[in-house]
Coordinates of C-alpha atoms in Angstrom, one line a residue:
X199 CA 0.0 0.0 0.0
X200 CA 2.8 2.4 0.9
X201 CA 4.6 2.0 -2.5
X202 CA 1.3 2.3 -4.3
X203 CA 0.6 5.6 -2.4
X204 CA 4.1 6.8 -3.3
X205 CA 3.6 5.9 -6.9
X206 CA 0.3 7.9 -7.0
X207 CA 2.0 10.9 -5.4
X208 CA 4.8 10.8 -8.0
X209 CA 2.3 10.4 -10.8
X210 CA 0.3 13.4 -9.4
X211 CA 3.4 15.5 -9.1
X212 CA 4.4 14.7 -12.7
X213 CA 1.0 15.8 -14.0
X214 CA 1.2 19.0 -12.1
X215 CA 4.9 19.7 -12.7
X216 CA 6.5 21.2 -15.8
X217 CA 8.0 19.1 -18.5
X218 CA 11.5 20.1 -17.3
X219 CA 11.0 19.0 -13.7
X220 CA 14.2 17.5 -12.3
X221 CA 13.8 14.4 -10.2
X222 CA 16.8 13.6 -8.1
X223 CA 17.4 10.4 -6.1
X224 CA 19.4 10.6 -2.9
X225 CA 20.8 7.9 -0.6
X226 CA 23.3 7.5 2.3
X227 CA 25.3 4.3 2.3
X228 CA 27.7 2.4 4.5
X229 CA 28.7 3.3 8.0
X230 CA 27.0 6.3 9.6
X231 CA 28.9 9.5 10.5
X232 CA 28.4 13.1 11.5
X233 CA 27.4 15.6 8.8
X234 CA 25.4 13.2 6.5
X235 CA 22.3 15.3 7.2
X236 CA 24.3 18.5 6.8
X237 CA 25.5 17.4 3.4
X238 CA 22.1 16.3 2.1
X239 CA 20.8 19.7 3.3
X240 CA 23.5 21.4 1.2
X241 CA 22.5 19.5 -1.9
X242 CA 18.8 20.0 -1.4
X243 CA 18.8 23.7 -0.5
X244 CA 21.0 24.4 -3.5
X245 CA 18.7 22.4 -5.9
X246 CA 15.6 24.2 -4.5
X247 CA 17.3 27.5 -5.1
X248 CA 18.6 26.7 -8.6
X249 CA 15.4 25.2 -10.0
X250 CA 11.8 26.2 -9.9
X251 CA 10.7 22.6 -10.3
X252 CA 12.7 19.9 -8.6
X253 CA 11.6 16.8 -6.7
X254 CA 14.0 14.9 -4.4
X255 CA 13.3 11.2 -3.8
X256 CA 15.1 9.8 -0.7
X257 CA 15.9 6.1 -0.7
X258 CA 15.8 4.4 2.7
X259 CA 18.7 2.5 4.1
X260 CA 21.2 3.1 1.4
X261 CA 21.5 1.0 -1.8
X262 CA 19.0 -1.4 -0.2
X263 CA 16.3 1.2 -0.7
X264 CA 17.3 1.6 -4.4
X265 CA 17.2 -2.2 -4.9
X266 CA 13.8 -2.8 -3.3
X267 CA 12.2 0.6 -4.2
X268 CA 11.9 1.7 -0.6
X269 CA 11.7 5.5 -0.9
X270 CA 9.9 8.6 0.1
X271 CA 9.3 11.9 -1.7
X272 CA 11.1 14.6 0.2
X273 CA 9.7 18.0 1.0
X274 CA 11.8 21.2 1.5
X275 CA 10.8 21.0 5.2
X276 CA 12.6 17.7 5.5
X277 CA 15.9 19.4 5.1
X278 CA 15.2 22.2 7.6
X279 CA 16.8 22.0 11.1
X280 CA 19.1 19.1 10.2
X281 CA 22.4 21.0 9.8
X282 CA 23.4 20.1 13.4
X283 CA 21.8 16.7 13.5
X284 CA 23.9 13.6 13.5
X285 CA 23.1 10.3 11.8
X286 CA 21.0 10.3 8.6
X287 CA 17.3 11.0 8.2
X288 CA 17.3 8.4 5.4
X289 CA 18.9 5.6 7.3
X290 CA 21.8 3.6 5.9
X291 CA 23.1 0.0 5.5
X292 CA 26.2 -1.8 4.3
X293 CA 25.9 -3.5 1.0
X294 CA 29.3 -5.0 0.2
X295 CA 30.5 -4.2 -3.3
X296 CA 31.9 -7.7 -3.8
X297 CA 28.4 -9.0 -3.4
X298 CA 26.7 -6.6 -5.8
X299 CA 26.8 -9.0 -8.6
X300 CA 25.6 -11.8 -6.4
X301 CA 21.7 -12.3 -6.4
X302 CA 20.0 -11.9 -3.1
X303 CA 18.2 -14.8 -1.2
X304 CA 15.3 -14.5 -3.6
X305 CA 17.4 -14.5 -6.7
X306 CA 17.1 -10.7 -7.3
X307 CA 19.7 -9.2 -9.6
X308 CA 20.8 -6.3 -7.4
X309 CA 22.3 -4.1 -10.1
X310 CA 19.4 -4.6 -12.6
X311 CA 17.0 -3.9 -9.8
X312 CA 18.7 -0.6 -8.9
X313 CA 18.7 0.4 -12.6
X314 CA 15.0 -0.5 -12.9
X315 CA 14.1 1.6 -9.9
X316 CA 16.1 4.6 -11.2
X317 CA 14.4 4.4 -14.6
X318 CA 10.9 3.6 -13.2
X319 CA 11.0 6.8 -11.2
X320 CA 12.4 8.7 -14.2
X321 CA 15.3 10.1 -12.2
X322 CA 17.6 12.7 -13.7
X323 CA 20.4 11.9 -11.3
X324 CA 21.3 9.8 -8.3
X325 CA 23.2 11.4 -5.5
X326 CA 25.3 9.0 -3.3
X327 CA 26.8 9.9 0.0
X328 CA 29.2 7.2 1.0
X329 CA 32.7 5.8 1.6
X330 CA 35.0 3.4 -0.3
X331 CA 32.5 0.6 -1.0
X332 CA 29.7 3.0 -1.7
X333 CA 31.9 4.9 -4.2
X334 CA 32.7 1.7 -6.0
X335 CA 29.0 0.9 -6.4
X336 CA 28.3 4.5 -7.5
X337 CA 31.0 4.0 -10.2
X338 CA 29.4 0.7 -11.2
X339 CA 26.0 2.3 -11.7
X340 CA 27.6 5.2 -13.6
X341 CA 29.3 2.6 -15.9
X342 CA 25.8 1.0 -16.3
X343 CA 24.5 4.2 -17.8
X344 CA 23.0 6.0 -14.8
X345 CA 23.6 9.7 -14.0
X346 CA 25.5 9.6 -10.7
X347 CA 27.0 12.3 -8.5
X348 CA 28.7 11.3 -5.3
X349 CA 29.9 12.9 -2.1
X350 CA 32.9 11.8 0.1
X351 CA 31.7 10.4 3.4
X352 CA 33.9 8.6 6.0
X353 CA 35.4 9.2 9.4
X354 CA 38.5 7.5 8.1
X355 CA 39.4 10.2 5.6
X356 CA 40.7 7.4 3.3
X357 CA 38.9 8.2 0.1
X358 CA 41.3 8.7 -2.8
X359 CA 40.9 12.0 -4.7
X360 CA 40.0 14.3 -1.8
X361 CA 42.0 16.0 0.8
X362 CA 39.2 15.7 3.3
X363 CA 36.0 13.7 3.8
X364 CA 33.0 15.0 5.8
X365 CA 32.7 13.3 9.2
X366 CA 36.4 13.0 9.7
X367 CA 37.0 16.2 11.7
X368 CA 34.1 15.5 13.9
X369 CA 35.4 12.0 14.7
X370 CA 38.9 13.5 15.3
X371 CA 37.3 15.8 17.9
X372 CA 35.6 12.9 19.7
X373 CA 38.7 10.7 19.7
X374 CA 40.8 13.6 20.8
X375 CA 38.4 14.3 23.7
X376 CA 38.7 10.6 24.8
X377 CA 42.5 11.0 24.9
X378 CA 42.1 14.3 26.8
X379 CA 39.9 12.6 29.4
X380 CA 42.4 9.8 29.8
X381 CA 45.1 12.4 30.5
X382 CA 43.4 13.6 33.7
X383 CA 43.1 10.1 35.2
X384 CA 46.5 9.2 33.8
X385 CA 48.1 12.0 35.8
X386 CA 46.8 10.4 39.0
X387 CA 48.3 6.9 38.4
X388 CA 51.5 5.3 37.3
X389 CA 49.9 3.4 34.5
X390 CA 50.0 2.9 30.7
X391 CA 46.8 3.9 29.0
X392 CA 45.8 2.7 25.5
X393 CA 43.0 4.5 23.6
X394 CA 41.9 2.4 20.6
X395 CA 40.8 4.6 17.7
X396 CA 38.7 3.4 14.7
X397 CA 40.6 2.6 11.5
X398 CA 41.0 -0.9 10.2
X399 CA 43.1 -0.2 7.1
X400 CA 44.3 3.5 7.5
X401 CA 45.5 5.6 10.4
X402 CA 44.4 9.1 9.5
X403 CA 42.0 9.3 12.4
X404 CA 44.5 7.9 14.9
X405 CA 47.3 10.1 13.7
X406 CA 45.3 13.3 14.0
X407 CA 43.7 12.4 17.3
X408 CA 47.0 11.2 18.7
X409 CA 48.8 14.4 17.8
X410 CA 45.9 16.6 19.0
X411 CA 45.6 14.6 22.3
X412 CA 49.3 14.6 23.1
X413 CA 49.7 10.8 22.8
X414 CA 53.2 9.5 23.6
X415 CA 53.0 6.6 21.2
X416 CA 50.9 6.3 18.0
X417 CA 50.4 2.9 16.3
X418 CA 49.0 2.9 12.7
X419 CA 48.2 0.2 10.2
X420 CA 50.7 1.7 7.7
X421 CA 53.6 1.5 10.1
X422 CA 54.1 -2.1 11.5
X423 CA 55.2 -1.8 15.1
X424 CA 57.9 -3.7 17.1
X425 CA 56.5 -4.3 20.5
X426 CA 60.1 -4.1 22.0
X427 CA 60.4 -0.6 20.5
X428 CA 57.1 0.4 22.1
X429 CA 58.1 -1.0 25.5
X430 CA 61.5 0.8 25.3
X431 CA 59.7 4.1 24.7
X432 CA 57.5 3.4 27.8
X433 CA 60.5 2.4 29.9
X434 CA 62.4 5.5 28.8
X435 CA 59.6 7.8 29.8
X436 CA 59.3 6.0 33.2
X437 CA 63.1 6.5 33.9
X438 CA 62.7 10.2 32.9
X439 CA 60.2 10.5 35.8
X440 CA 57.1 10.4 33.7
X441 CA 54.2 9.0 35.7
X442 CA 52.3 7.6 32.7
X443 CA 52.3 6.9 29.0
X444 CA 49.4 7.2 26.6
X445 CA 49.1 5.2 23.4
X446 CA 46.7 6.0 20.5
X447 CA 46.3 2.7 18.7
X448 CA 44.4 2.2 15.5
X449 CA 42.1 -0.8 15.6
X450 CA 44.0 -2.1 12.5
X451 CA 47.5 -1.6 14.0
X452 CA 49.8 -4.5 13.0
X453 CA 53.1 -5.9 14.3
X454 CA 56.1 -6.4 12.1
X455 CA 55.7 -10.2 12.5
X456 CA 52.1 -10.0 11.3
X457 CA 53.1 -7.7 8.4
X458 CA 55.5 -10.2 7.1
X459 CA 52.8 -12.9 6.9
X460 CA 50.7 -13.6 3.8
X461 CA 47.0 -12.8 4.0
X462 CA 46.2 -16.5 4.4
X463 CA 48.7 -16.9 7.3
X464 CA 47.4 -13.8 9.0
X465 CA 43.8 -14.9 8.8
X466 CA 44.8 -18.3 10.2
X467 CA 46.7 -16.7 13.1
X468 CA 43.8 -14.4 14.0
X469 CA 41.4 -17.3 13.8
X470 CA 43.4 -19.7 16.0
X471 CA 45.5 -17.5 18.3
X472 CA 43.4 -14.3 18.8
X473 CA 42.3 -14.5 22.4
X474 CA 41.9 -10.8 23.0
X475 CA 38.8 -8.6 22.2
X476 CA 40.9 -6.3 20.0
X477 CA 44.5 -5.3 19.1
X478 CA 44.6 -2.8 22.0
X479 CA 44.1 -5.5 24.6
X480 CA 46.7 -7.7 22.9
X481 CA 49.3 -4.8 22.9
X482 CA 48.4 -4.1 26.5
X483 CA 49.0 -7.7 27.6
X484 CA 52.4 -7.7 25.8
X485 CA 53.4 -4.4 27.5
X486 CA 52.6 -5.8 30.9
X487 CA 54.4 -9.0 30.1
X488 CA 57.6 -7.2 29.0
X489 CA 57.7 -4.2 31.3
X490 CA 55.5 -5.1 34.2
X491 CA 53.5 -1.9 33.8
X492 CA 49.9 -1.8 34.7
X493 CA 47.8 -1.1 31.6
X494 CA 44.3 0.2 31.0
X495 CA 42.5 0.1 27.7
X496 CA 39.7 2.5 26.5
X497 CA 37.7 1.9 23.3
X498 CA 35.5 4.9 22.3
X499 CA 34.1 2.7 19.5
X500 CA 31.0 4.0 17.7
X501 CA 31.0 7.1 19.8
X502 CA 33.4 8.4 17.2
X503 CA 30.6 8.2 14.6
X504 CA 27.9 9.8 16.7
X505 CA 26.8 13.2 17.9
X506 CA 26.4 16.4 16.1
X507 CA 28.9 17.5 13.4
X508 CA 31.6 20.0 14.3
X509 CA 31.6 23.5 12.7
X510 CA 34.3 22.5 10.2
X511 CA 32.2 19.6 8.9
X512 CA 29.1 21.8 8.7
X513 CA 30.9 24.2 6.5
X514 CA 32.6 21.5 4.4
X515 CA 29.2 19.6 3.9
X516 CA 27.5 22.8 2.8
X517 CA 30.2 23.5 0.2
X518 CA 30.3 19.9 -1.0
X519 CA 26.5 19.8 -1.3
X520 CA 26.3 23.0 -3.2
X521 CA 29.0 21.8 -5.7
X522 CA 27.1 18.5 -6.2
X523 CA 24.0 20.5 -7.0
X524 CA 25.9 22.6 -9.5
X525 CA 27.3 19.4 -11.2
X526 CA 23.7 18.2 -11.6
X527 CA 22.6 21.6 -13.0
X528 CA 25.6 21.5 -15.5
X529 CA 24.9 17.8 -16.5
X530 CA 28.3 16.7 -15.2
X531 CA 27.8 13.2 -14.1
X532 CA 30.1 10.4 -13.0
X533 CA 32.0 12.6 -10.6
X534 CA 32.6 12.9 -6.9
X535 CA 32.7 16.3 -5.3
X536 CA 36.1 16.6 -3.5
X537 CA 38.4 19.0 -1.6
X538 CA 41.7 20.0 -3.2
X539 CA 43.8 22.7 -1.5
X540 CA 40.6 24.0 0.2
X541 CA 38.8 24.3 -3.2
X542 CA 35.9 22.1 -4.0
X543 CA 36.5 20.3 -7.3
X544 CA 35.1 17.3 -9.1
X545 CA 37.0 14.0 -9.5
X546 CA 36.0 11.2 -11.9
X547 CA 34.4 8.2 -10.0
X548 CA 36.4 5.9 -12.2
X549 CA 39.6 7.3 -10.5
X550 CA 38.1 7.2 -7.0
X551 CA 36.7 3.7 -7.0
X552 CA 38.8 1.0 -5.5
X553 CA 41.6 3.3 -4.3
X554 CA 42.5 4.0 -0.7
X555 CA 44.3 7.1 0.6
X556 CA 46.7 5.8 3.2
X557 CA 49.1 7.5 5.5
X558 CA 52.6 7.8 4.0
X559 CA 55.1 6.6 6.7
X560 CA 57.5 9.2 5.3
X561 CA 55.0 12.1 5.1
X562 CA 55.8 15.4 6.8
X563 CA 53.3 14.9 9.6
X564 CA 54.9 11.7 10.7
X565 CA 58.4 13.3 10.6
X566 CA 57.1 16.3 12.6
X567 CA 55.5 14.0 15.2
X568 CA 58.8 12.1 15.6
X569 CA 60.6 15.4 16.0
X570 CA 58.5 16.2 19.1
X571 CA 59.3 12.7 20.5
X572 CA 56.3 10.7 19.5
X573 CA 57.1 7.0 19.0
X574 CA 55.5 5.0 16.2
X575 CA 56.9 1.7 17.2
X576 CA 59.2 1.4 14.3
X577 CA 62.4 3.0 15.6

């Protein structure tokens, strides 16, 4: 009944609307983060200002909504008051790119189904807000002939082609606050404190939060650590009269021994030998074993994705959203709105899809961090 009612509303709007009415689909995909609503608002307000006749159709729960035609016709009022609201008013879900060509449990061809929904609704463009996997699917749909414009969403800041993603700075603020809070209790005890920060494959969030929070040791996926180097750094601080040490550890941090293993060997090791909840607890246990230090672990977890977006992300989202709307107006499809040297530019989806922006172990930020005495577990 709901879909039938929606179809009738769309039919009615077409009959009332002009021949050049623009119909724009919009979805948020993958993990949630701050500023998704702010970015949708930026797109919508710009479209409403640019065109006299525009209809925005929001797909619920990401690509899943596009596959199964779960959508709602958005009103201008839907985009009011959401600049500071976290999460996403459309909902989101993870739809792994590697399974996009695999039929669902009912035999549905996911890609064909998404194309069918797009064409049935007579959309002029699909706006996708998402991270790495979402961008790959956006590129796939673009290659399949759909008009697609995307926006760079992820707290990991690991999307290739953009200097910054929305959600990243807000997550940095939360992770930094966690480290700040640990500092006050750390000053009261002779302990080692580990704060585990999100980031399975890249360490941008841990690097920025670690620097901002004054961490003594920062461990990233891109720089395999030697546990003895880590322990030496802790011992050195203790001998220098420091009452505590704080480690900012990415959840994807990896030891040199693990880095030397093949993917198959590493998976086997984690499956048979992993007895700790996460890497931070394993590192903590090794530190206690080697140095005798008392260790405490804090995992902010999904708090890093939640809450309202910071001022930086609100500004960035508004700029990105406006640029996406302009690309739609100019008929420039198959691009992602991106940040380059503080300018908002467009980058071909074909160049973004499947590429990670990782931390260069030799970048200036790492060198500068080492100059102030931060240990990365590698030397």
